[in-house]
XYZ file of C-alpha atoms in Angstrom:
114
model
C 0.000 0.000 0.000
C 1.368 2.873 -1.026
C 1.680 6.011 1.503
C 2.707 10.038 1.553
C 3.815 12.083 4.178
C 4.115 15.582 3.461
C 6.048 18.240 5.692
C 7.372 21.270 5.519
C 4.849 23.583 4.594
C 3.791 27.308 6.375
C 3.564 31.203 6.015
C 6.727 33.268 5.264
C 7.114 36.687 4.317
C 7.640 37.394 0.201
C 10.837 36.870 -0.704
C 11.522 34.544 1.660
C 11.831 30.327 1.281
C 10.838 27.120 2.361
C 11.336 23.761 1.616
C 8.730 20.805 1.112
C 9.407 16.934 1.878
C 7.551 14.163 0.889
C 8.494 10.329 2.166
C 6.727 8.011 -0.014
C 6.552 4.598 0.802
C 5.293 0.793 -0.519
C 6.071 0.642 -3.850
C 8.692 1.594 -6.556
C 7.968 5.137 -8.146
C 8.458 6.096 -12.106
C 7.546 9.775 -11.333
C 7.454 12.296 -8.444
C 6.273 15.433 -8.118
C 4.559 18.318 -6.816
C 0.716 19.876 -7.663
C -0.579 22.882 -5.929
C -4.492 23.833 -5.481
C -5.039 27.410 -4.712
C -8.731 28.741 -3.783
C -11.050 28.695 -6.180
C -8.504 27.336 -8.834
C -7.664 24.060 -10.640
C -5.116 21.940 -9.085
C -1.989 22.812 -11.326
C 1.632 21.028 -11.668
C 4.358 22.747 -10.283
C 7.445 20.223 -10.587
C 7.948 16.656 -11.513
C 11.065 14.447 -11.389
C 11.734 11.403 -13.289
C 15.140 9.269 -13.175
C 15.762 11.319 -16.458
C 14.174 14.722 -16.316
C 13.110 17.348 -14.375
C 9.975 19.912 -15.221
C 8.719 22.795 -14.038
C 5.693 25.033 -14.409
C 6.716 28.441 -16.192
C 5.361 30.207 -13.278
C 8.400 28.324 -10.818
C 11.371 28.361 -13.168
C 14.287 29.699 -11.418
C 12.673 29.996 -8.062
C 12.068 26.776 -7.129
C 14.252 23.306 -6.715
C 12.888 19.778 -7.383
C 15.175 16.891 -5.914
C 14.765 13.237 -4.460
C 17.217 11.084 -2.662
C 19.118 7.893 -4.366
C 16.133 5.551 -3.507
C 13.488 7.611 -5.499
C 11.493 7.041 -1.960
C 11.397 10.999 -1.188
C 11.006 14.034 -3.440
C 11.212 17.835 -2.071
C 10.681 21.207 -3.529
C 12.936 24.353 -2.023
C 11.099 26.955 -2.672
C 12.659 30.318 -2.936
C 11.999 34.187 -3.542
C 8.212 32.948 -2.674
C 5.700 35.173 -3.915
C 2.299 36.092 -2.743
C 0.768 34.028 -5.593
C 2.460 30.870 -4.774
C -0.303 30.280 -1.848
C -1.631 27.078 -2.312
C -2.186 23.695 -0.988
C 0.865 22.060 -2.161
C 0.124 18.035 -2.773
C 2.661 15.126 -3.375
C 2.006 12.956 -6.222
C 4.200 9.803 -7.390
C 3.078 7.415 -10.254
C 4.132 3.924 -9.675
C 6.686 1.956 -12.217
C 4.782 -1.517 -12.613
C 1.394 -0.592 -11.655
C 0.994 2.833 -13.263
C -0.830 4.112 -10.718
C -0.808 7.806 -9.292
C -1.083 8.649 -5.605
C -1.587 11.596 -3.370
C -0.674 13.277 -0.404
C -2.948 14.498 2.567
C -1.724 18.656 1.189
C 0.446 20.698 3.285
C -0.741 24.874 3.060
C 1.344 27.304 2.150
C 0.806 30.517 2.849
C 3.148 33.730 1.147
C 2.190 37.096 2.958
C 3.150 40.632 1.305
């Protein structure tokens, strides 16, 4: 069974940073990433990582970091010069290799003041 555990999120000030961690467990993962849901909007991607590539949403690029450790069992997202428009509920996702499957985390709010 396959489980998330996000952490990581809160409120900083614009400009400032913060880092999300997700610790994904019970199977082997093709893809991780990271979605965020802001009120009143579509859920939207925001960075996924692959054993090949990396991709990020035009509104991230150059602000913010996707990485995961050597066992492809944890994927994080440093966020940096945050902006106001970044708050969202920031969800894990990972797609698994044999049973091409996608899971998701619980959310973890983040919240960018001005």
């Amino acid at each position: 069974q396959v489980q998330l555990v996000e952490s990581g999120g809160g409120l900083v000030q614009a400009g400032g940073s913060l880092r999300l961690s997700c610790a994904a467990s019970g199977s082997i993962f093709r893809a991780l990433g990271w979605y965020r849901q802001a009120p009143g909007r579509q859920r939207e991607l925001v960075a996924t990582i692959t054993a090949y590539t990396t991709n990020y949403a035009d509104s991230v690029k150059g602000r913010f970091t996707i990485s995961t450790d050597n066992a492809k069992n944890s994927v994080h997202l440093a966020m940096n010069s945050l902006k106001p428009e970044d708050t969202a509920v920031y969800y894990c996702n990972v797609h698994t290799r044999y049973s091409d499957n996608d899971y998701w985390g619980q959310g973890t709010q983040v919240t960018v003041s001005s």
